[in-house]
Short mmCIF file of C-alpha atoms in Angstrom, two decimals:
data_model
loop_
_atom_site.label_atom_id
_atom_site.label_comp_id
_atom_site.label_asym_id
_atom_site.label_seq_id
_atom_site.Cartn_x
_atom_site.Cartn_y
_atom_site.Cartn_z
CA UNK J 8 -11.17 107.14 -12.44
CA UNK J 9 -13.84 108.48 -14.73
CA UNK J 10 -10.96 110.60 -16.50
CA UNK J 11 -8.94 108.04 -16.84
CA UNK J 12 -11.27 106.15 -18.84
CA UNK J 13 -11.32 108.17 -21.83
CA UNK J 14 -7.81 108.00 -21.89
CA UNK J 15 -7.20 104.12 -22.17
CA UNK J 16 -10.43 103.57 -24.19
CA UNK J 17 -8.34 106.00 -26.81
CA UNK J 18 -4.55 104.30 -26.18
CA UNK J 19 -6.41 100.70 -26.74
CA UNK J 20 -7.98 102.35 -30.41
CA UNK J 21 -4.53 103.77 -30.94
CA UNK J 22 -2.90 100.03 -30.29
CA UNK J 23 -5.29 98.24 -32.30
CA UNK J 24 -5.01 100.57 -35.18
CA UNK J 25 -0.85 100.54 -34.85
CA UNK J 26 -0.69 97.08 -36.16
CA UNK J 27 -2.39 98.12 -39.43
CA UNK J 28 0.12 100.80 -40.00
CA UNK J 29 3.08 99.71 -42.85
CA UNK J 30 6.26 99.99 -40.84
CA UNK J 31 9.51 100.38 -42.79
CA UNK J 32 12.25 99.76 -40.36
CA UNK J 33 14.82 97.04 -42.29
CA UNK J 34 15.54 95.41 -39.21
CA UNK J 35 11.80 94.10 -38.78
CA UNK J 36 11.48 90.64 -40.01
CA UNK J 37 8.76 87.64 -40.73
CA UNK J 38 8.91 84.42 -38.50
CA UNK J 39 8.43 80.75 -40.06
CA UNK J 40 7.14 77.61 -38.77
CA UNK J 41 9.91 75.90 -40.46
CA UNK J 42 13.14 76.91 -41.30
CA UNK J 43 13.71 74.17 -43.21
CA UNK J 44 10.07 72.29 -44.37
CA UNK J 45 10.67 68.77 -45.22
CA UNK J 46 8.24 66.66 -46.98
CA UNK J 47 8.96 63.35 -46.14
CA UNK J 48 9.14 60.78 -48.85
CA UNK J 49 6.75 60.73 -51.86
CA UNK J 50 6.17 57.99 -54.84
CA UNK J 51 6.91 58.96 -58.00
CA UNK J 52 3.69 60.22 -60.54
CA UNK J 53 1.43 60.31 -56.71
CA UNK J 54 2.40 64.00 -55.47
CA UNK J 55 2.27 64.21 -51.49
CA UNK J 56 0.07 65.47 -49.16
CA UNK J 57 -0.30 69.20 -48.86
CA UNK J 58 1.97 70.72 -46.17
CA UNK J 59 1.46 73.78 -43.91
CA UNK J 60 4.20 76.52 -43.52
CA UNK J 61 2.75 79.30 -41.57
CA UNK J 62 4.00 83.13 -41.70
CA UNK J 63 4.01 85.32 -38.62
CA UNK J 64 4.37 88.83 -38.17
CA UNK J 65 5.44 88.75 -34.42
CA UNK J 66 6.09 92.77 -34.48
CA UNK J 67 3.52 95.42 -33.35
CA UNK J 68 3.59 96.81 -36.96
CA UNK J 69 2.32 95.65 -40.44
CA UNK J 70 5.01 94.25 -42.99
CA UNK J 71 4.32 94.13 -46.52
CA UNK J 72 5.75 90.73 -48.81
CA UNK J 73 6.38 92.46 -52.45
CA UNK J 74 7.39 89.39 -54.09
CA UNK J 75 7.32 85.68 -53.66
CA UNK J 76 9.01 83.27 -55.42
CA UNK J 77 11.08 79.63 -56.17
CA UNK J 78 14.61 79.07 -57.42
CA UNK J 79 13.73 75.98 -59.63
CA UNK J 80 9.55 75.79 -58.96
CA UNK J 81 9.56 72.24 -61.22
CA UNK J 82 8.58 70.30 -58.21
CA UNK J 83 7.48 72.06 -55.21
CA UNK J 84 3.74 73.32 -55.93
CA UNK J 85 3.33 76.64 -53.42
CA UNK J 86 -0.52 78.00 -52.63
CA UNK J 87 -0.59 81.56 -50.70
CA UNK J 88 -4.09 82.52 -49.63
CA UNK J 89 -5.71 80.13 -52.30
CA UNK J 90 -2.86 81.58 -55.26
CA UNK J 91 -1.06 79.23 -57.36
CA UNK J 92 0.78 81.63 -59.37
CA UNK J 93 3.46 83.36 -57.47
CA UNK J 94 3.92 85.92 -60.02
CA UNK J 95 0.60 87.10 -59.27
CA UNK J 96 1.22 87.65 -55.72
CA UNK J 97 2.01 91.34 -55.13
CA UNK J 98 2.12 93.91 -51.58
CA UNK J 99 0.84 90.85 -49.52
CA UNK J 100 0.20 92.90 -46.03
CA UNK J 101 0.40 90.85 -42.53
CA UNK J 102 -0.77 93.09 -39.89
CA UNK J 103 1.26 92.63 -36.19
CA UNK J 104 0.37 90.31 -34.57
CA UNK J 105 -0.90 88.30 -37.18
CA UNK J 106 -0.07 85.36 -40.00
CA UNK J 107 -0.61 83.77 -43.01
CA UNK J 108 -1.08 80.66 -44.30
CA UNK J 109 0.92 78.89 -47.06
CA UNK J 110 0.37 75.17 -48.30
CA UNK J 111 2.93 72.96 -50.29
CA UNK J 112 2.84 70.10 -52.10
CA UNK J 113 5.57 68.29 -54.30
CA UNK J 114 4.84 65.97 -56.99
CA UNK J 115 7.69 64.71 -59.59
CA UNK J 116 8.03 62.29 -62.72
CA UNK J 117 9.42 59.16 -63.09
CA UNK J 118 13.07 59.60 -61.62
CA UNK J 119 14.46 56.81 -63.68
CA UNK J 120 16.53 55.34 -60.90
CA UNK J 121 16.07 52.79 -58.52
CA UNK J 122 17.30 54.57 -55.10
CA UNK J 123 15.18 57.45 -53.70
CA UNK J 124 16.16 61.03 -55.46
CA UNK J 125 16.84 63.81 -53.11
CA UNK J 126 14.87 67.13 -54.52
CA UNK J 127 15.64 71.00 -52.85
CA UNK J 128 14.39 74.26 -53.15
CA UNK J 129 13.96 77.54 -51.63
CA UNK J 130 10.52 79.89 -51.57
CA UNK J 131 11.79 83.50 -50.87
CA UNK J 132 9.88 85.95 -49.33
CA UNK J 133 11.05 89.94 -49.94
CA UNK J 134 9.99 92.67 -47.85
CA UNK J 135 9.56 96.06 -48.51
CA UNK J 136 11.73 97.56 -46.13
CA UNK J 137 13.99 95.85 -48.41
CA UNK J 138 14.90 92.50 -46.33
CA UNK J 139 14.69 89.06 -48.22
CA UNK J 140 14.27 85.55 -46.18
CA UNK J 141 14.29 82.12 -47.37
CA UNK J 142 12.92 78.88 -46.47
CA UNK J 143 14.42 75.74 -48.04
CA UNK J 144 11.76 73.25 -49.29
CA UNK J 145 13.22 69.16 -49.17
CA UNK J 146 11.88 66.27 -49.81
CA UNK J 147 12.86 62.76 -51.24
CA UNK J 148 11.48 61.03 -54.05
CA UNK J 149 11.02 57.55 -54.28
CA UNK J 150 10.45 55.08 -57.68
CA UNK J 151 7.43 52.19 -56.98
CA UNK J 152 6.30 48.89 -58.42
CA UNK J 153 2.46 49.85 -58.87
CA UNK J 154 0.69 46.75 -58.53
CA UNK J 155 -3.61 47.76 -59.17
CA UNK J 156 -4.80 51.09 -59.27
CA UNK J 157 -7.05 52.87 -57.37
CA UNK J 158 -10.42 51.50 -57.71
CA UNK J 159 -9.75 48.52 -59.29
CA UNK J 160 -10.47 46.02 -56.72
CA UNK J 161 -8.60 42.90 -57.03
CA UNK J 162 -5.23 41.99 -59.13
CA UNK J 163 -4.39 38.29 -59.96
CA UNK J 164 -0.93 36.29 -60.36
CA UNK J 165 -0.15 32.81 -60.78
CA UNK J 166 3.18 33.64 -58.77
CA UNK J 167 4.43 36.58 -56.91
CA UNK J 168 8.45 37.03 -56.12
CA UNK J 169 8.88 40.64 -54.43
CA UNK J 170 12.30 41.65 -54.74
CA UNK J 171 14.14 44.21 -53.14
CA UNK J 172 15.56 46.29 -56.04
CA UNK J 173 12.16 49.21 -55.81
CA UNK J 174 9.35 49.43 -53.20
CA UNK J 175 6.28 47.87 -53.86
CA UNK J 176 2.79 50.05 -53.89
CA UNK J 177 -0.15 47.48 -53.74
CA UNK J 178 -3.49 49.64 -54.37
CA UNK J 179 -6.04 46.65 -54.22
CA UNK J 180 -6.69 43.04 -53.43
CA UNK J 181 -3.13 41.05 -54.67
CA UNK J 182 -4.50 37.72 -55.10
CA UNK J 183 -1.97 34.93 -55.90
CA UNK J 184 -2.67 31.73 -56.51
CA UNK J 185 0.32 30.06 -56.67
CA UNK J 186 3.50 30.86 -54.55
CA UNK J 187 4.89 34.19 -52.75
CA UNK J 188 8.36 35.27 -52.35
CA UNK J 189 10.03 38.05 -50.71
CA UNK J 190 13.45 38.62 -51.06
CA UNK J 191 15.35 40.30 -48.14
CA UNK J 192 14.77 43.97 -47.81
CA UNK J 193 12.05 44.04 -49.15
CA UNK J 194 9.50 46.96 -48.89
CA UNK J 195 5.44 46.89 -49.68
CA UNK J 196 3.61 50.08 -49.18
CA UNK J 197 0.03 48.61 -49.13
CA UNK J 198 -2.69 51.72 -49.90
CA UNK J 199 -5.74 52.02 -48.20
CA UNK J 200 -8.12 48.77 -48.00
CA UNK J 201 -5.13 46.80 -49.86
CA UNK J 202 -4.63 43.26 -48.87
CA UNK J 203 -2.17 40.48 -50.01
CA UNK J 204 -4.57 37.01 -50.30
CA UNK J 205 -2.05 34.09 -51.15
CA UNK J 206 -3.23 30.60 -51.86
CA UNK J 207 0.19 28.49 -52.29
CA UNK J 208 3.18 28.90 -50.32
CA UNK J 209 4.77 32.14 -49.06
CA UNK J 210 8.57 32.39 -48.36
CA UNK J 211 9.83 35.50 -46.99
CA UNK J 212 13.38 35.71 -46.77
CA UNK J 213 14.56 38.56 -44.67
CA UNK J 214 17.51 38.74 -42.71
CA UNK J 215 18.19 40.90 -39.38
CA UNK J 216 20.30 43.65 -41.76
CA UNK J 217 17.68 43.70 -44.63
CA UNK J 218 14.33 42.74 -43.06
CA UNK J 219 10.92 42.72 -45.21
CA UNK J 220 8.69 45.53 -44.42
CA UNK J 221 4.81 45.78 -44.98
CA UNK J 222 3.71 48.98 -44.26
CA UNK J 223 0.49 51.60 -45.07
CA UNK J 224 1.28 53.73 -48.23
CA UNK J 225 1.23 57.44 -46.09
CA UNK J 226 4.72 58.71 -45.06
CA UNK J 227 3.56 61.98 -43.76
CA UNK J 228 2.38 62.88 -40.27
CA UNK J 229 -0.90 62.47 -38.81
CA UNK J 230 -0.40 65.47 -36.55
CA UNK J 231 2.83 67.18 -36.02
CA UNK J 232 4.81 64.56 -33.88
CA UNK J 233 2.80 61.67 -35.11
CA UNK J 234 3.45 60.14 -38.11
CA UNK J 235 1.06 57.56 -40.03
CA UNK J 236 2.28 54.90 -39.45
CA UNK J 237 0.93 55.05 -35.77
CA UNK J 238 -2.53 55.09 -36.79
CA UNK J 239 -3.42 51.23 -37.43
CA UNK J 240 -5.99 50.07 -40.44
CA UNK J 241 -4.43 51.90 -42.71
CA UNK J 242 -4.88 48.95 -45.06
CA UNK J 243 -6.01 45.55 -44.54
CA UNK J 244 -4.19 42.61 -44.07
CA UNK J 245 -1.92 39.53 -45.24
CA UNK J 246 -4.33 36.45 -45.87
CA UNK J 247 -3.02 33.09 -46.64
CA UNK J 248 -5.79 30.02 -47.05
CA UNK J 249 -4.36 26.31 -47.88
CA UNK J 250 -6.23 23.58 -49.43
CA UNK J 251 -3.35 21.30 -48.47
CA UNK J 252 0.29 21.38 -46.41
CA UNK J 253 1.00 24.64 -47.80
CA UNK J 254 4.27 25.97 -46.33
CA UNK J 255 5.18 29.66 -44.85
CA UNK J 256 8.44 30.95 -44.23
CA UNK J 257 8.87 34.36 -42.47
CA UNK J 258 12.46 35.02 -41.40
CA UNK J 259 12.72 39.10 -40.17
CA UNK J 260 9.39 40.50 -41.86
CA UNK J 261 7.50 43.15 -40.07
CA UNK J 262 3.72 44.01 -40.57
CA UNK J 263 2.69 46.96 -39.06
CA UNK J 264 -0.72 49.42 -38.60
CA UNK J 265 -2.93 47.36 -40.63
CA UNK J 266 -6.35 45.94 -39.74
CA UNK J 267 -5.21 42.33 -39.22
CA UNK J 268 -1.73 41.08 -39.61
CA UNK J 269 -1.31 37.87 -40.69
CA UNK J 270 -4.37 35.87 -41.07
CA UNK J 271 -3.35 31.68 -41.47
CA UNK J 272 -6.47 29.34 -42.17
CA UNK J 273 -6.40 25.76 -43.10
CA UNK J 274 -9.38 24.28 -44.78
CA UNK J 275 -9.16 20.85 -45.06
CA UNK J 276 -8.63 19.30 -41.33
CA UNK J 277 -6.34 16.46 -42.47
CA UNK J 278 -3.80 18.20 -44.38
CA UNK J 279 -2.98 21.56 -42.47
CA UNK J 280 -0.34 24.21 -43.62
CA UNK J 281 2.77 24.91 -41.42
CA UNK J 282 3.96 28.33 -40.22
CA UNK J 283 7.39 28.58 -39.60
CA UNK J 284 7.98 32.15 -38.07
CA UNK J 285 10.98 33.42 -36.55
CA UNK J 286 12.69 37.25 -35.84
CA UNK J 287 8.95 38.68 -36.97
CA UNK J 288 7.40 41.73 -35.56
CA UNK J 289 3.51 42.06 -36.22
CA UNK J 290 2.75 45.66 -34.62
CA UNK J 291 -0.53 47.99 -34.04
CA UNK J 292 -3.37 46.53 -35.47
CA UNK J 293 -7.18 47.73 -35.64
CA UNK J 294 -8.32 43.94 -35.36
CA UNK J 295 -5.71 40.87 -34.82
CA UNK J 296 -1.75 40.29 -35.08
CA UNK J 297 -2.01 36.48 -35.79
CA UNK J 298 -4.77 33.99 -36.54
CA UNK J 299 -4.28 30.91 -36.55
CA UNK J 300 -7.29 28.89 -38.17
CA UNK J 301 -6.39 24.87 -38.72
CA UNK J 302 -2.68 25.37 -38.88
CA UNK J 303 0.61 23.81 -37.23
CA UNK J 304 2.71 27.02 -36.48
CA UNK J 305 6.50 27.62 -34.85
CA UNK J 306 7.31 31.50 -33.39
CA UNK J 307 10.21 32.22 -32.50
CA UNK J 308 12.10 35.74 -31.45
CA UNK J 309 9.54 37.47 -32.51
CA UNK J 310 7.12 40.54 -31.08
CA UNK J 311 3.11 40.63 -31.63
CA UNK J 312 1.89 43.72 -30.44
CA UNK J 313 -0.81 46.26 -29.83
CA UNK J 314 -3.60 44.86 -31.20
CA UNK J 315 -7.00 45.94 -30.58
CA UNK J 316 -8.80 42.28 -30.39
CA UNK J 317 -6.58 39.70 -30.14
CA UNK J 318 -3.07 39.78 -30.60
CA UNK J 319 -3.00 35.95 -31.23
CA UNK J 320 -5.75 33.70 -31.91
CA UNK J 321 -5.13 29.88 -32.02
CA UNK J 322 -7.87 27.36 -33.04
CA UNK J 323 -6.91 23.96 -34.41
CA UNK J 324 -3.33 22.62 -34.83
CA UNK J 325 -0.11 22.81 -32.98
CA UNK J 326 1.24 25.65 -31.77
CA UNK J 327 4.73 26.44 -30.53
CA UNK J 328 5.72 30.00 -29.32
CA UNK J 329 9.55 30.20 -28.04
CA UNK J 330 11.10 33.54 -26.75
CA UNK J 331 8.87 35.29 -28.47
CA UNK J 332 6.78 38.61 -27.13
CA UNK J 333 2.97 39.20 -26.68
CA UNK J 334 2.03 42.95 -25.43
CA UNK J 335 -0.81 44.36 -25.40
CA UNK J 336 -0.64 48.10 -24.74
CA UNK J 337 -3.38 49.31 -27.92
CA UNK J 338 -4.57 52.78 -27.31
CA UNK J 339 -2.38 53.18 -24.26
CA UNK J 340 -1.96 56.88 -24.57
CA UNK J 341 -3.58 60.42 -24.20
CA UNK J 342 -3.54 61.06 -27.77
CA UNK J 343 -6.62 59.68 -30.05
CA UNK J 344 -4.71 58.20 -33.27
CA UNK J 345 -6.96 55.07 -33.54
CA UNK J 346 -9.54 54.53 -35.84
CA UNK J 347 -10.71 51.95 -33.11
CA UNK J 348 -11.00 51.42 -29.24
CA UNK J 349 -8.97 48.72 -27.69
CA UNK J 350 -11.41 45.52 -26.92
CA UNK J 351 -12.05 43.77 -23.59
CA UNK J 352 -9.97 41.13 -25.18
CA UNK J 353 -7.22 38.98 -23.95
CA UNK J 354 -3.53 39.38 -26.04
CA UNK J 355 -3.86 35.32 -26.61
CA UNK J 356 -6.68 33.65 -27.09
CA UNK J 357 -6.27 29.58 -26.44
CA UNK J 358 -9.62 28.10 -28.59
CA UNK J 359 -9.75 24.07 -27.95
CA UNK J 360 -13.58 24.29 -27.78
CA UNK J 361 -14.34 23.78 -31.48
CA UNK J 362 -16.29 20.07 -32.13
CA UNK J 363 -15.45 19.55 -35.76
CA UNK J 364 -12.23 21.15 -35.86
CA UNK J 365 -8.45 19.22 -35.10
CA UNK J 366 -7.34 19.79 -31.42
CA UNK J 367 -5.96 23.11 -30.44
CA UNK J 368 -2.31 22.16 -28.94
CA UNK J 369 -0.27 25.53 -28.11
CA UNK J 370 2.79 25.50 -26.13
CA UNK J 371 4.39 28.76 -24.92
CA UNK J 372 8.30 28.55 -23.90
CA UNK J 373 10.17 31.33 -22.55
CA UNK J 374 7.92 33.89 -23.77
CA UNK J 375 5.81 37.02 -22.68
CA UNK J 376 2.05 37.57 -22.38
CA UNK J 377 1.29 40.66 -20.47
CA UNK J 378 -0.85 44.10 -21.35
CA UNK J 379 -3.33 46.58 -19.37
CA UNK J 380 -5.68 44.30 -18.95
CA UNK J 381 -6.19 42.26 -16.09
CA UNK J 382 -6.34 38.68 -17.87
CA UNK J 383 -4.01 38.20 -20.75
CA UNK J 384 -4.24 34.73 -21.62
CA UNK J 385 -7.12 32.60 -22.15
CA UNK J 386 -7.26 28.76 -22.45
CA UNK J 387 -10.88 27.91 -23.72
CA UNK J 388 -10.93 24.12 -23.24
CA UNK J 389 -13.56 21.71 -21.47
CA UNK J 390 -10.73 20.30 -19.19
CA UNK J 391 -7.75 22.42 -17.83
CA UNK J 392 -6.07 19.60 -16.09
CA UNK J 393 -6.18 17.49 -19.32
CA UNK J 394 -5.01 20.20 -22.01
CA UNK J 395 -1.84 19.08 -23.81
CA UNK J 396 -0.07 22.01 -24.44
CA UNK J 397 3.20 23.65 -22.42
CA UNK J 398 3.47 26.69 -20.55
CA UNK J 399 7.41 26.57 -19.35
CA UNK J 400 9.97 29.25 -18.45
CA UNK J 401 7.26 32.18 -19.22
CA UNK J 402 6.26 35.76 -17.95
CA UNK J 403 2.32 35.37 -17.87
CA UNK J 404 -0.23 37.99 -16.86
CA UNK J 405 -2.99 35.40 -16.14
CA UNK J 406 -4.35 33.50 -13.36
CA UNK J 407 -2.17 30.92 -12.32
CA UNK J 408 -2.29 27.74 -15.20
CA UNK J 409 -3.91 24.77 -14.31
CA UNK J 410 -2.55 22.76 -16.14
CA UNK J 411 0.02 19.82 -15.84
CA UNK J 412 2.43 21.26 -18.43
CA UNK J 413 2.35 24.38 -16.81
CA UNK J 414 5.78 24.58 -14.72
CA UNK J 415 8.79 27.25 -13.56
CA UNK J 416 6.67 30.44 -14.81
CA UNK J 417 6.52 33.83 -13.55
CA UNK J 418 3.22 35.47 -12.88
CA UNK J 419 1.78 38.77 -12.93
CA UNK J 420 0.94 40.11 -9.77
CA UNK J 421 -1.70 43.14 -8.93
CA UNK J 422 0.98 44.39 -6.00
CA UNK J 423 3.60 44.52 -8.91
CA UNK J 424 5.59 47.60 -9.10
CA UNK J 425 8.03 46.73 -11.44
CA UNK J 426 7.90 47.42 -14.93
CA UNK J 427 8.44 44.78 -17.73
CA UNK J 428 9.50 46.80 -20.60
CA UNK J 429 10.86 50.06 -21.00
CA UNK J 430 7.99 51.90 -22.01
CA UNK J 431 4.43 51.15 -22.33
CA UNK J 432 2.66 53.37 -22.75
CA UNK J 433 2.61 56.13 -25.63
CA UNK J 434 4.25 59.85 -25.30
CA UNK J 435 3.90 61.65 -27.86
CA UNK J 436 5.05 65.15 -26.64
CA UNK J 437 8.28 62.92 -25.34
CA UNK J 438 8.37 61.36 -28.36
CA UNK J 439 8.66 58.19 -26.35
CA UNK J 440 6.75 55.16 -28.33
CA UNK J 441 6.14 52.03 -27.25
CA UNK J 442 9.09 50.04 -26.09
CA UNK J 443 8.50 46.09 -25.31
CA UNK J 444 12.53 45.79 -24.45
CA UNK J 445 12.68 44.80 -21.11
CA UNK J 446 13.07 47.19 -18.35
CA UNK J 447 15.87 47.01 -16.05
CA UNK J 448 14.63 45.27 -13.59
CA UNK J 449 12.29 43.77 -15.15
CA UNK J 450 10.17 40.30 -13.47
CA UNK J 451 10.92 38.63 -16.96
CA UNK J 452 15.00 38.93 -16.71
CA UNK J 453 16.21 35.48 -16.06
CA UNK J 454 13.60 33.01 -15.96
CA UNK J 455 13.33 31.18 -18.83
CA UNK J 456 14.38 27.53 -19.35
CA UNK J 457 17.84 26.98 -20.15
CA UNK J 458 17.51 24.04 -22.44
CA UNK J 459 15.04 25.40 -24.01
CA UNK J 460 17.08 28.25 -25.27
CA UNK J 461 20.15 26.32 -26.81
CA UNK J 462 18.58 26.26 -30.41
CA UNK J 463 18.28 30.38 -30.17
CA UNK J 464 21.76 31.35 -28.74
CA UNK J 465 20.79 35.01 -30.16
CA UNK J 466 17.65 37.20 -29.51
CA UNK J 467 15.65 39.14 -32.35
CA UNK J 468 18.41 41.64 -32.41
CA UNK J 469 21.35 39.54 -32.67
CA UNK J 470 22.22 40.17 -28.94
CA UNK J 471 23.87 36.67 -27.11
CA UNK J 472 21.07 35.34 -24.95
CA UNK J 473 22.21 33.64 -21.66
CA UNK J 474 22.45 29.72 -21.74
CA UNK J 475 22.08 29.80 -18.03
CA UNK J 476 19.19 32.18 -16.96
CA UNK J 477 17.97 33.16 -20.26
CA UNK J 478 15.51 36.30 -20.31
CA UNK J 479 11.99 35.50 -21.56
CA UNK J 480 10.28 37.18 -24.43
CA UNK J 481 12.20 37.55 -27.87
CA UNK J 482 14.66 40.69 -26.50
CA UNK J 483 17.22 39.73 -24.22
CA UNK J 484 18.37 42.41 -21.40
#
């Protein structure tokens, strides 16, 4: 044994120091990260985040790069070992076993068209043992309405009308004092800490094959699987305050990842605004999907979701919610993406407590209220048995209503094995997000009201809903 020692102490120096020698055998070769590195979509005049591409020298020898370099080089900006200038970058060794690091970004100029601009390159690495690879650099590039700038705090309009012809970039505070439109297909990239504050009426007019979207300004990925836009508070919200009977439309608009959705408040108690909502999705929010403050409100077909307070709030005003979907599943994963913890907080919050406010009336029909927490709906009122609102044909994760309007629902059970929607809880390595379709055999299949269907033949998809045992929640099975 003691003569054997010598001998692997010197084969392990003779190992280490083999992956320092220059080996040049043509049939060695680099390994890439990416065969194909693509940079998601950019603005115009912003430039992207900066991208990772790593090199590896998988053999036991060293390889030596001679020469680096782009086919066009306009767009794609390449950074080897802190070098911006390729030409500069000569008899690069990686030892084996190692790697090397090299960053990308990709910034472009006004593109002078409305549609987003598909941009290519390839970055070409030659070896001297005389073989050449190639990685091809993609990205698309995408023309913006700028509305602020960075810094500037708040932006004022008389009138707003969004259109659908460019994305929108909102850097600041949009405050509008008269009316909001939004055409169908509409998109609004909101940057971080933006916020839309309207003061007239809003109309959004999107349709199930060209719905609005208000989104957070990052299109890149958080971490490799995980893109941006499942981090919520990535900007701030959609605030609309009425002096008087203000109306707001919102036919197929989706708000998601901000820090509260959409934020309704009525200040003078005799002349409330009215929400009319319908095919909506409000989605992953650091702090509420929908407050309602003073205000008479109709949702229909539409999803509220993963929200780390409440996912609705209701105080003064009417209140109807038919087939629509209220989940609460925020920070349901093994993966930290939240700026925020979920709160001991109920999805809906019921608040008919306030003195000096209008009554709080809120009905739910053939809708959803479930999450991971053991109480998902709360009625705050000083009677139960005398509260006026409905609770008919729904899938409630509460204890059992109180109440006389409270008839034909299903409840949540702690013995219940069955799962409501198809996935609930976040994957990332599966890729498997959040899914709040139903499940197969889901409890919610089949128990909503019949009559109270008939107005909404079709779901929030389009798909024929039952007139006979209608599913609850805005997604029919």
């Amino acid at each position: 044994m003691r003569k054997l020692l010598p001998i692997l102490s010197c084969l392990v120096v003779l190992i280490s120091c083999d992956v320092y020698h220059v080996s040049d055998d043509p049939t060695l070769q680099l390994s890439f990260s990416h065969d194909t590195l693509y940079l998601d979509t950019i603005f115009t005049e912003q430039g992207s985040a900066t991208y990772t591409l790593m090199v590896y020298n998988t053999n036991s020898r060293a390889l030596v790069i001679d020469r680096i370099w782009q086919d066009d080089g306009d767009f794609f900006r390449i950074n080897v070992d802190g070098e911006q200038d390729l030409d500069r970058l000569q008899s690069i060794q990686i030892n084996g076993k190692d790697s090397m690091f090299v960053f990308v970004r990709v910034k472009i100029d006004s593109t002078r068209q409305d549609a987003p601009l598909f941009i290519t390159d390839q970055l070409h690495f030659h070896l001297q043992n005389g073989k050449t690879q190639s990685i091809q650099l993609e990205a698309h590039a995408q023309e913006v309405v700028r509305i602020g700038h960075k810094g500037c705090g708040r932006t004022n309009m008389a009138t707003y009308h969004f259109t659908a012809t460019k994305p929108y970039l909102l850097f600041d505070t949009l405050v509008v004092n008269g009316d909001i439109i939004m055409d169908a297909g509409t998109t609004i990239y909101m940057h971080n800490g933006a916020c839309i504050y309207g003061l007239g009426d809003m109309t959004c007019n999107g349709r199930l094959d060209a719905p609005i979207l208000i989104r957070g300004d990052r299109l890149d990925q958080l971490f490799d699987s995980v893109p941006y836009l499942y981090a919520s508070g990535s900007w701030n919200g959609i605030y609309l305050q009425a002096e008087r009977d203000n109306n707001y439309e919102l036919h197929y608009v989706d708000i998601l990842s901000g820090n509260v959705g959409l934020y309704c408040m009525g200040i003078n108690n005799n002349n409330m605004p009215t929400l009319r909502m319908d095919g909506c999705r409000i989605h992953n929010h650091a702090m509420y999907g929908l407050v309602l403050l003073n205000t008479n409100a109709q949702v229909s077909n539409s999803e509220i979701s993963n929200c780390a307070s409440y996912c609705v709030y209701c105080s003064g005003g009417t209140h109807d919610f038919i087939h629509s979907t209220i989940a609460s599943y925020f920070g349901y994963t093994n993966i930290r993406i939240q700026s925020t913890a979920k709160e001991d907080a109920a999805a809906v919050f019921i608040d008919n407590l306030q003195k000096n406010e209008p009554q709080t009336i809120t009905s739910f029909y053939n809708s959803i209220i479930t999450g991971f927490l053991p109480n998902q709906l709360v009625v705050a009122t000083p009677f139960d048995r005398y509260y006026p609102g409905s609770f008919i044909g729904n899938y409630l994760q509460t204890d059992t209503l109180i109440m006389p309007h409270a008839s034909n629902n299903a409840y949540r059970n702690a013995s219940d094995t069955s799962s409501v929607f198809i996935n609930t809880y976040y994957k990332y390595k599966e890729y498997h997000y959040y899914d709040f379709h139903l499940d197969s055999i889901s409890p919610a299949i089949g128990i909503g009201d019949s009559l109270i269907a008939e107005p909404y033949p079709n779901d929030r998809e389009g798909n024929s809903r039952s007139y006979v045992s209608p599913d609850a929640g805005c997604y029919q099975l």
